[in-house]
XYZ file of C-alpha atoms in Angstrom:
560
model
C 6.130 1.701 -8.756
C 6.919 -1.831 -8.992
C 7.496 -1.624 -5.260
C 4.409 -0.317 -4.443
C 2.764 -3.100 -6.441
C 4.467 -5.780 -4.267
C 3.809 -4.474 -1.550
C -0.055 -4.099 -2.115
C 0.248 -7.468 -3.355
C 1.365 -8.601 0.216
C -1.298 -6.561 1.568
C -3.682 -8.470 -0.177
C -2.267 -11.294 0.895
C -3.353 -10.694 4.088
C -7.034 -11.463 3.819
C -6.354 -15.279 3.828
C -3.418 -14.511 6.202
C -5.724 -11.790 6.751
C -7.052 -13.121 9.625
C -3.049 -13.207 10.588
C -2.792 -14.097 13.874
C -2.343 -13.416 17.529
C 0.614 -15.277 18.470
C 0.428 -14.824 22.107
C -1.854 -16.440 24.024
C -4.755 -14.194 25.726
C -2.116 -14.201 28.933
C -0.175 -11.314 27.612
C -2.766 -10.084 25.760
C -4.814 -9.795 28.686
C -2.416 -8.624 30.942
C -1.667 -5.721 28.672
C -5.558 -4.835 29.009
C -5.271 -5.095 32.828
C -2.741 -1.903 32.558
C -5.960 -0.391 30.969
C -7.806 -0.553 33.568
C -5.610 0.272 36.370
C -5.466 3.844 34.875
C -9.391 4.318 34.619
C -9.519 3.749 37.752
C -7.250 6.878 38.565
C -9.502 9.600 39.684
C -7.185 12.305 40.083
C -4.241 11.571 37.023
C -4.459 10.554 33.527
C -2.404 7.902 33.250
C -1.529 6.602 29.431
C -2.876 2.768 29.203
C -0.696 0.300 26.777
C -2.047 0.307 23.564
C -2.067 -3.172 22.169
C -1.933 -4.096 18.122
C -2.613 -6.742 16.794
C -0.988 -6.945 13.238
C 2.799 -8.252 13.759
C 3.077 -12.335 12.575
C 4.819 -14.342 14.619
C 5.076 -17.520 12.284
C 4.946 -18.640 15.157
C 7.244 -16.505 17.102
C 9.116 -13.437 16.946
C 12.412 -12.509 15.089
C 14.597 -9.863 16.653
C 15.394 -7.350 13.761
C 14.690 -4.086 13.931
C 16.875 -3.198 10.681
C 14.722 -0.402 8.495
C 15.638 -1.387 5.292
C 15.629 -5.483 6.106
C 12.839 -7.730 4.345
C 12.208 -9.076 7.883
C 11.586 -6.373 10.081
C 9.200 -6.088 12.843
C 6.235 -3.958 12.209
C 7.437 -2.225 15.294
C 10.499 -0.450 13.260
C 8.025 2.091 11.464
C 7.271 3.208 14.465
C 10.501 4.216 14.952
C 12.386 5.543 12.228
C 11.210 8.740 10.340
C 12.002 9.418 6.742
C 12.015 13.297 5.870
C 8.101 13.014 4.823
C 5.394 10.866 4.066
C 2.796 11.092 1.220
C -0.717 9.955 2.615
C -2.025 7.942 -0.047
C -5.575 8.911 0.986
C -5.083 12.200 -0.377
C -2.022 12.621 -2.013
C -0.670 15.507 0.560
C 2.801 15.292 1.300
C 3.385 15.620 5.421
C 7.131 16.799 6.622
C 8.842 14.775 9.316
C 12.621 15.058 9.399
C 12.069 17.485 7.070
C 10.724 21.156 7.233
C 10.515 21.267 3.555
C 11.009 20.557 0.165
C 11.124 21.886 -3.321
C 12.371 21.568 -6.756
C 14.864 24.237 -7.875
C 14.128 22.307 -11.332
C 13.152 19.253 -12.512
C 16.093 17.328 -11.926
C 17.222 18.933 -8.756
C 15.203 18.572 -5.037
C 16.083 20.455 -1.905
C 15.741 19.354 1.296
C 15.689 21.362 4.626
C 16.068 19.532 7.537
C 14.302 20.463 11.127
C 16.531 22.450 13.331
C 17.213 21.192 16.815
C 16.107 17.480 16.164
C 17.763 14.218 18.257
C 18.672 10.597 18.217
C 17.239 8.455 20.824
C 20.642 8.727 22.104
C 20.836 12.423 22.592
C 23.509 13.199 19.502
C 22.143 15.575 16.452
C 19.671 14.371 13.813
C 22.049 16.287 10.992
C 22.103 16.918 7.050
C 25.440 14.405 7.252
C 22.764 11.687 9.173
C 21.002 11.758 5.192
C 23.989 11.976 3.196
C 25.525 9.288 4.930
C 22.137 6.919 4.691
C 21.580 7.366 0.734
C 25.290 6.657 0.323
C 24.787 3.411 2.321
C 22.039 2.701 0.104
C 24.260 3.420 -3.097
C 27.125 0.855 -1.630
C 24.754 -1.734 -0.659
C 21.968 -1.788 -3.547
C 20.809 -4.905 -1.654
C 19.279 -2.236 0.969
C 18.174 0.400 -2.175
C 14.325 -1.693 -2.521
C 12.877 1.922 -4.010
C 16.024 2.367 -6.857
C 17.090 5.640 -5.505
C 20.165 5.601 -7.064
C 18.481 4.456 -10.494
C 17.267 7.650 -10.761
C 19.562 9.981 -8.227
C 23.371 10.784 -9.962
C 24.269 12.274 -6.026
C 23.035 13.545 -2.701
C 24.922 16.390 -0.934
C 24.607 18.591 1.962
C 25.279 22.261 2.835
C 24.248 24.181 5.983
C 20.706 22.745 7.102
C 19.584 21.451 3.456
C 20.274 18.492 1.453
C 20.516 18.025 -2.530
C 19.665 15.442 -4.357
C 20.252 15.835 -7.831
C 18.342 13.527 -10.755
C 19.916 11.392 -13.586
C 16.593 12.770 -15.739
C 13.476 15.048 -15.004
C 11.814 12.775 -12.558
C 9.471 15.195 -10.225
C 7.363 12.688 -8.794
C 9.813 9.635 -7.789
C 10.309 12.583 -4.592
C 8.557 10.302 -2.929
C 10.569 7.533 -2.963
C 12.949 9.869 -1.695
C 11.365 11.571 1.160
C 9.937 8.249 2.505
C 13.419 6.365 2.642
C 13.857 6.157 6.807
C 16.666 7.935 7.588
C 19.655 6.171 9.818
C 22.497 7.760 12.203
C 25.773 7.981 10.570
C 26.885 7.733 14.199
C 25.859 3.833 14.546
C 25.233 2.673 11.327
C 28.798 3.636 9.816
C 30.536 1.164 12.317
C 28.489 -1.728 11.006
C 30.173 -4.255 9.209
C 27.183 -5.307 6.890
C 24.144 -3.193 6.968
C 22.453 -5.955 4.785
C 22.184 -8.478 7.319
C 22.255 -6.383 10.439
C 19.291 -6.964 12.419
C 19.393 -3.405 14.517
C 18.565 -5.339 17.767
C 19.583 -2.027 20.167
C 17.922 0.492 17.577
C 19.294 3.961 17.827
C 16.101 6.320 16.563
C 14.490 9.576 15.676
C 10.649 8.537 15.826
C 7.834 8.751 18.422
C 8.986 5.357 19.933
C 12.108 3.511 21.276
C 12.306 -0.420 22.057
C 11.634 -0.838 25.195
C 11.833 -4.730 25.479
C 11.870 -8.311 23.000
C 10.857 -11.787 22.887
C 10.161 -13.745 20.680
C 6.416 -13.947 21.879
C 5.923 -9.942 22.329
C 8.251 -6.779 22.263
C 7.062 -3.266 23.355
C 7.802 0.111 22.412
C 7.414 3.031 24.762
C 7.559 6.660 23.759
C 11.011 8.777 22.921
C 11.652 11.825 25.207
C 14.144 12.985 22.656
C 11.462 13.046 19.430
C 10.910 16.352 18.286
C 7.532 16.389 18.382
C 7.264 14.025 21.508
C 4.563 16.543 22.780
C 1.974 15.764 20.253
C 2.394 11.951 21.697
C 0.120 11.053 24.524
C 0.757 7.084 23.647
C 3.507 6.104 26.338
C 3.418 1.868 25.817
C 2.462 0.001 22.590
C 2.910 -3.696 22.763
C 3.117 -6.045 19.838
C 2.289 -9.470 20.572
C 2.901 -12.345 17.973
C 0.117 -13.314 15.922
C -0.500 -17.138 15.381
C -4.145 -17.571 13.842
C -6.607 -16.556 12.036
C -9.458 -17.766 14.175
C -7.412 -16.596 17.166
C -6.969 -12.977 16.680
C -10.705 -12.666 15.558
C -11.382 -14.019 18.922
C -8.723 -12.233 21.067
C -9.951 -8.780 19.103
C -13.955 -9.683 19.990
C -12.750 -10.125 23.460
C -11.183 -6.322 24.147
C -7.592 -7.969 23.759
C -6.336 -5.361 20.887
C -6.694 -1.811 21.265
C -5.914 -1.882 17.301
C -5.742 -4.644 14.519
C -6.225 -5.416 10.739
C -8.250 -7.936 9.904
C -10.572 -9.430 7.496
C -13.896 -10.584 9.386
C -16.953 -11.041 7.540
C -19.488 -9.548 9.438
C -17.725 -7.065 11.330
C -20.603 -5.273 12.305
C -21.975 -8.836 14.556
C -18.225 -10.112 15.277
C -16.659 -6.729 16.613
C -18.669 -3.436 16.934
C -21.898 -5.454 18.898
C -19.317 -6.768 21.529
C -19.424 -2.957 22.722
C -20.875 -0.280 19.785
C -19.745 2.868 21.821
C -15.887 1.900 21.341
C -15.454 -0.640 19.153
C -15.388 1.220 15.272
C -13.724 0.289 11.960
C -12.787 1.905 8.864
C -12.019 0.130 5.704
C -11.074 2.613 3.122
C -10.131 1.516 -0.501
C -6.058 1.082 -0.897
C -5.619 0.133 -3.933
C -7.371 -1.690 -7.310
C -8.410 -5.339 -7.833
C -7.851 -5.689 -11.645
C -8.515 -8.530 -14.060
C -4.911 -8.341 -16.222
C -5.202 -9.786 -19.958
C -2.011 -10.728 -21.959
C -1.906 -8.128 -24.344
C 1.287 -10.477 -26.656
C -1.397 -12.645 -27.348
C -4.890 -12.534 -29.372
C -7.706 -12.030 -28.712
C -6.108 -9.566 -26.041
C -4.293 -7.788 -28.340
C -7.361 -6.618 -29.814
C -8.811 -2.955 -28.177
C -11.973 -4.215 -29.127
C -11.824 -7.617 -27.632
C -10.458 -6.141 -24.296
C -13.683 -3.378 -24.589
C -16.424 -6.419 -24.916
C -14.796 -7.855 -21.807
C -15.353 -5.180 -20.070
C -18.383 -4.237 -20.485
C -19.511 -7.800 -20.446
C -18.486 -7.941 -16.416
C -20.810 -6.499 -14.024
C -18.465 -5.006 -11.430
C -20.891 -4.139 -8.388
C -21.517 -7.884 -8.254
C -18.122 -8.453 -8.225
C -17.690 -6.390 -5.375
C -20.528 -7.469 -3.660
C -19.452 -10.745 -3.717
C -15.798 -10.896 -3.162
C -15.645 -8.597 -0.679
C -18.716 -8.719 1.473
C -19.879 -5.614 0.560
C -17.547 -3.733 2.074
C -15.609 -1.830 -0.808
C -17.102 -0.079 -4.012
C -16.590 -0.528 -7.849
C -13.710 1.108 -8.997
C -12.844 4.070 -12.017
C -11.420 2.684 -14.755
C -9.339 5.695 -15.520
C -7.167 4.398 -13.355
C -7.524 6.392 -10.296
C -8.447 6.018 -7.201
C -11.760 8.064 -6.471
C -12.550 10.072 -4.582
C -9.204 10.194 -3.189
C -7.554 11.497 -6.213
C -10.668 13.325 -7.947
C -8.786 16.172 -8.233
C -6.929 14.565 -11.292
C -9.964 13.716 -12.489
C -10.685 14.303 -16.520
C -13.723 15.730 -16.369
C -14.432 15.472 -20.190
C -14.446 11.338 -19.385
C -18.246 9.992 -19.327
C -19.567 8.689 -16.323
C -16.001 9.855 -14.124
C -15.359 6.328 -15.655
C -16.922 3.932 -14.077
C -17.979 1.240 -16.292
C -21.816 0.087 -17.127
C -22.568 -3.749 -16.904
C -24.122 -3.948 -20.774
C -23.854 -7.596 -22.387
C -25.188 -6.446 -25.927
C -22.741 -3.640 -26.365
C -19.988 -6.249 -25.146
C -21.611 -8.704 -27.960
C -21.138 -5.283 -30.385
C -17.575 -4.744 -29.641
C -16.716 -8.089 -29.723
C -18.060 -8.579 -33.489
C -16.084 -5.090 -34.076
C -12.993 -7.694 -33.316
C -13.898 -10.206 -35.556
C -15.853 -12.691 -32.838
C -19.692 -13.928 -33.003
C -21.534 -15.703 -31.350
C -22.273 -19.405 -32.822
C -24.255 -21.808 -30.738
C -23.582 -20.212 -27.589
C -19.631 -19.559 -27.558
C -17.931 -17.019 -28.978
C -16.157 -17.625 -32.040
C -13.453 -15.793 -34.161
C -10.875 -17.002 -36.903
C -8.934 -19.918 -34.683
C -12.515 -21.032 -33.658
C -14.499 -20.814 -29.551
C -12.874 -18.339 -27.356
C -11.172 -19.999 -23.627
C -9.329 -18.484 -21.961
C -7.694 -19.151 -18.125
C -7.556 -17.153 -14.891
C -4.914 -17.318 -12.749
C -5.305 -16.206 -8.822
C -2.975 -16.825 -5.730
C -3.933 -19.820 -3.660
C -5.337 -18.380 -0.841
C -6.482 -15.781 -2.102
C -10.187 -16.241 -1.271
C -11.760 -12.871 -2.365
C -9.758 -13.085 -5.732
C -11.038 -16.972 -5.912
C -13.984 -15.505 -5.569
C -14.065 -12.705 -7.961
C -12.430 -14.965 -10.211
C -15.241 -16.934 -10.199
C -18.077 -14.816 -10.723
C -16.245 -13.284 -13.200
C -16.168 -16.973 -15.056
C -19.771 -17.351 -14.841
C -20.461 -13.306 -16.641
C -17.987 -13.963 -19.481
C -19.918 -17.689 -20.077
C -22.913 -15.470 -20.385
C -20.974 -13.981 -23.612
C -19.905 -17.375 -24.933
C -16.141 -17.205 -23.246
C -15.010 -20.389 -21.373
C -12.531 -19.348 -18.512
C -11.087 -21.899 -15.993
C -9.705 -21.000 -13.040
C -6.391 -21.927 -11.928
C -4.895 -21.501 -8.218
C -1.312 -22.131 -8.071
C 0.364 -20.950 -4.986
C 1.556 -17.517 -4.774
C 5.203 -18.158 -6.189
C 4.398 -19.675 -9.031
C 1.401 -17.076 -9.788
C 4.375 -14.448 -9.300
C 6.339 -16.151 -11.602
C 3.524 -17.130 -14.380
C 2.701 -13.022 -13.723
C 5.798 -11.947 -14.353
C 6.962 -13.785 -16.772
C 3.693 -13.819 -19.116
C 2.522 -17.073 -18.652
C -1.334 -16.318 -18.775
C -3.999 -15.291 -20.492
C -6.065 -13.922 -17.562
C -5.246 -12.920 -14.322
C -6.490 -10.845 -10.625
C -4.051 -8.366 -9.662
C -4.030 -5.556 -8.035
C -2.128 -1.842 -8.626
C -2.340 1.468 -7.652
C -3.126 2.867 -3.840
C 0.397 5.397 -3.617
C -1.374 8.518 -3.446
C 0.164 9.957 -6.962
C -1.611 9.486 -10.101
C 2.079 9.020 -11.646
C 3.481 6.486 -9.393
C 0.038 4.664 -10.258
C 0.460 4.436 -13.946
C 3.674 4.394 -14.223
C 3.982 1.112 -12.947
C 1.101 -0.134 -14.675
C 1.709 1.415 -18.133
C 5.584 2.532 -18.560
C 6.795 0.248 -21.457
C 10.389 0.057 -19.358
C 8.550 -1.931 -17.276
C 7.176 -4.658 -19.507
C 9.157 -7.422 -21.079
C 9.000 -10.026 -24.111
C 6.889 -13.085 -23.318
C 9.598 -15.220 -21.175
C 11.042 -12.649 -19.848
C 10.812 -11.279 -16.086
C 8.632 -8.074 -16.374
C 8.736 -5.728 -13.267
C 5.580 -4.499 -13.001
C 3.745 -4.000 -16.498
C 2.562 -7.642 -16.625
C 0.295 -7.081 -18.919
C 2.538 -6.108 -21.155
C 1.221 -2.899 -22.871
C 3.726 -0.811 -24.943
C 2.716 2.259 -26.709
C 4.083 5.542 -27.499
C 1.406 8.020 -26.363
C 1.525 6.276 -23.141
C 5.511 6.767 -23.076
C 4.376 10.719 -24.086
C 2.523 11.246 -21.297
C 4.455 9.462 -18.530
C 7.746 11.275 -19.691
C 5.847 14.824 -19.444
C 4.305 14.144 -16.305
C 7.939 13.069 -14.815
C 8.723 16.387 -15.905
C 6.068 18.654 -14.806
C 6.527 20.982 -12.119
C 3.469 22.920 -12.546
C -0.279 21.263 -11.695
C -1.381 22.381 -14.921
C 1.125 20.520 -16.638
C 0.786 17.141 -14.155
C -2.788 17.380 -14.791
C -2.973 17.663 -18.710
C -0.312 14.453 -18.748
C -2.552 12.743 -16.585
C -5.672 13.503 -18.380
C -4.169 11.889 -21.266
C -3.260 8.593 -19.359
C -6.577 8.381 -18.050
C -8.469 8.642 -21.658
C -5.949 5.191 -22.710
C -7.024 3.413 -19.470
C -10.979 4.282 -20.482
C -10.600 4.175 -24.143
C -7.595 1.599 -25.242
C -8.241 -0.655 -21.597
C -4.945 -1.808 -21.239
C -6.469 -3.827 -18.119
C -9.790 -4.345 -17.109
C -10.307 -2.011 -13.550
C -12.793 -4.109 -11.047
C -13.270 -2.931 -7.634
C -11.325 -0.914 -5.035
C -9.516 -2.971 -1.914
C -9.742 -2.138 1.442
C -7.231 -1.559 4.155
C -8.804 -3.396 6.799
C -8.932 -1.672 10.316
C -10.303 -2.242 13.754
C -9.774 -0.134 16.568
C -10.900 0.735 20.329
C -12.087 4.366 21.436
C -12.553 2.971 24.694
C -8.627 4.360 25.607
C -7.907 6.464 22.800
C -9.521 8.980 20.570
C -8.200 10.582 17.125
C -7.959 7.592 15.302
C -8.394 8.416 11.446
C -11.591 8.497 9.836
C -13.783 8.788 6.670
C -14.289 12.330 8.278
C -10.864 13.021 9.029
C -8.744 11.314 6.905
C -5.368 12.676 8.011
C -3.583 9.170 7.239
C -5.002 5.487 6.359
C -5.630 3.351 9.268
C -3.443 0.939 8.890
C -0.891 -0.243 12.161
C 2.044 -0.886 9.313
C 4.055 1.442 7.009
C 4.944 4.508 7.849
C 1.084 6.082 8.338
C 1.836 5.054 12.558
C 4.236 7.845 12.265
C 1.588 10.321 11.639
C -1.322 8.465 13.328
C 0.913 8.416 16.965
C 0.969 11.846 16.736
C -2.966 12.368 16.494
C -3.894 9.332 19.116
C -5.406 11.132 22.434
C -6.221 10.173 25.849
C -9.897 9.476 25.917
């Protein structure tokens, strides 16, 4: 979970970087479009045009590693290496790649079965032994093990056309960390002196797309004959040009030069669908939750009835509204993400629990804690109530949030100041429990257990001082630890669902943190070449051109 945290975290990041950048200059840009246009103008054959994306940083240029399990990757190396499935997060529905299927025998023990007839880019046998061999790599080098497998796997072993991995504990839903870890050929990667700081610059793969060609200004990917579903792919070019501005890429997208991209723009109704409304859409569904963390070690925090007066005291749909231009809603504070996970929804919980804006039942709860208010600030037994808010530097919708947030808990009596340090030192001051208030964000995996478990497990939190993975704000309690242990052990959906139930009646009724707003995965793309793309109608995978979702996404892409 902690993972998944991060690496919404990054995505976040992206709205100041979010503008990331087009490294190239329009020439390759607009030469790719020019390839566009030469098939249109084909009256008698369909030929595939390049599709262009515009998400891969060049900082300012491009670094040649193509190693799936590096930090530094290219974005391009998704597109290339399938694990045996993929979870879509939008719906929590588990999609086999490698594999043909999975189950648990029990709740310690998952079974694999791999494809039959599958290939390497290079023409040898995707194989059980091809797994085996990758997991053990991961055991050997734990520098290359980001997800923990092996934290939480005791071995992985193969007979006939399935693989076994067997658990340390009952641990049903960290599957997914399992299925999604891309898989390697034992063939190649077994004759590598140090996987760690390979950089995979002649990648062998099983994925829609090989590497066609690098440098550091662009590389492109064309499509894999040897895939085993290469029919479903009509995409035959992709090209990745580096991104090098904010500014720039909101230009070179307004002016046809990305087929694709991810991008923050303000009014993206003026700035990119007017430049041509009958191809140019978007689709910003939510990814994840934008979450005001208290420190729960110290007071007032500590108290359930302090955190319950904050939130009701914060009017969330302004929030919203204002840090995010409208473009993403209010969010549940059970916890989940709705409606993409409303089938976990407990529907004894009032009001599917979303949170009223009410200052005088805020003033209530707070006096249930031992706080009045006394010529305009709120007082309670060590005197008026500040506290701070910490938020990336950067970070302009948090800033933002932050900030109106400030202003609703003044309106209560609470002082907050607002303090940006850059994003290592927020990390660290995060992690470590040097706050009192902070914007975070959690959630967005697709499993109501992967979710909270990172947010909630007490594993996961740490003494003030003291490097906490995940659970920054630090909440500990043994109902929590209940219903996380019996929801890592439920096979059934009866039993998943009553541990869950019970998680989501502490997030509404003991507010551990204070739930915001939802936060978009920003998305741009063209119909004017391609059709399929996912949508708030079809939903098949979130539209985002990084992570693993391309996988699924290049097989749904058509020729328009």
């Amino acid at each position: 979970m902690s993972g998944q945290v991060a690496r919404w975290r990054t995505g976040r990041r992206s709205r100041p970087i979010q503008g990331l950048m087009v490294g190239l200059a329009g020439a390759a840009v607009l030469a790719a479009c020019g390839s566009a246009s030469t098939s249109s103008a084909s009256s008698t054959t369909k030929v595939s045009p390049t599709l262009t994306i515009g998400v891969d940083n060049g900082s300012p240029t491009l670094q040649d590693d193509f190693n799936p399990f590096s930090g530094n990757q290219r974005i391009g190396t998704t597109y290339m290496y399938e694990p045996l499935a993929w979870v879509n997060p939008l719906q929590g529905t588990t999609v086999p790649l490698l594999a043909a299927s999975e189950h648990f025998t029990n709740p310690t023990t998952l079974v694999v079965t791999l494809r039959s007839g599958m290939k390497w880019s290079n023409g040898a046998p995707i194989t059980p032994a091809d797994v085996v061999f990758t997991f053990d790599m991961l055991k050997q080098y734990p520098a290359l093990d980001g997800a923990g497998i092996w934290d939480h796997v005791s071995s992985v072993t193969s007979s006939g056309s399935t693989i076994t991995f067997t658990f340390t504990a009952p641990d049903v839903p960290f599957a997914q960390s399992i299925l999604e870890t891309p898989i390697v050929p034992k063939s190649v990667w077994s004759s590598v002196s140090n996987p760690v700081t390979f950089t995979n610059t002649n990648p062998v793969v099983s994925g829609p797309f090989v590497l066609k060609s690098f440098n550091p200004n662009e590389y492109v990917l064309a499509k894999n004959p040897d895939f085993w579903d290469a029919s479903s792919v009509e995409v035959k070019t992709i090209n990745f040009p580096a991104l090098t501005g904010n500014q720039t890429s909101q230009l070179t997208l307004a002016q046809g030069g990305y087929d694709w991209a991810t991008l923050f723009i303000p009014d993206v109704q003026k700035v990119w669908v007017a430049k041509d409304p009958a191809t140019n859409k978007y689709w910003f569904p939510s990814g994840g939750e934008i979450t005001l963390f208290l420190n729960l070690a110290k007071a007032p925090f500590s108290s359930v009835a302090f955190r319950q007066g904050i939130s009701a005291a914060l009017d969330r749909s302004t929030i919203a509204t204002k840090a995010e231009d409208g473009y993403v809603p209010v969010a549940s504070q059970t916890g989940l993400l709705l409606p993409n996970l409303k089938q976990w929804l407990d529907p004894a919980i009032p009001n599917s629990g979303y949170v009223s804006y009410d200052p005088t039942a805020a003033l209530a709860d707070f006096a249930k804690a031992g706080y009045h208010l006394s010529g305009g600030k709120l007082t309670g037994p060590s005197g008026a109530v500040s506290m701070s808010i910490i938020v990336p530097n950067g970070f302009s919708d948090w800033i933002e949030a932050a900030q109106v947030i400030s202003q609703e808990l003044a309106k209560v009596g609470i002082s907050v100041t607002l303090q940006t340090p850059e994003y290592a030192a927020y990390a660290s001051d995060l992690s470590t429990g040097s706050f009192t208030g902070a914007i975070g964000a959690f959630g967005g995996t697709g499993n109501p257990y992967n979710d909270l478990h990172g947010l909630l497990a007490a594993s996961l939190a740490a003494p003030l001082g003291q490097t906490a993975a995940s659970n920054y704000e630090r909440w500990v309690n043994p109902t929590t630890e209940t219903y996380l242990h019996a929801l890592a052990a439920a096979v059934t959906t009866s039993a998943q669902r009553n541990a869950v139930y019970g998680l989501e009646q502490q997030m509404v009724n003991d507010v551990p943190v204070v739930v915001l707003y939802q936060g978009a995965i920003w998305s741009e793309f063209s119909t004017k070449n391609f059709v399929g793309w996912p949508s708030a109608q079809d939903p098949y995978a979130p539209p985002q051109p990084y992570g693993q979702a391309p996988l699924v996404i290049m097989t749904h892409l058509r020729l328009r």
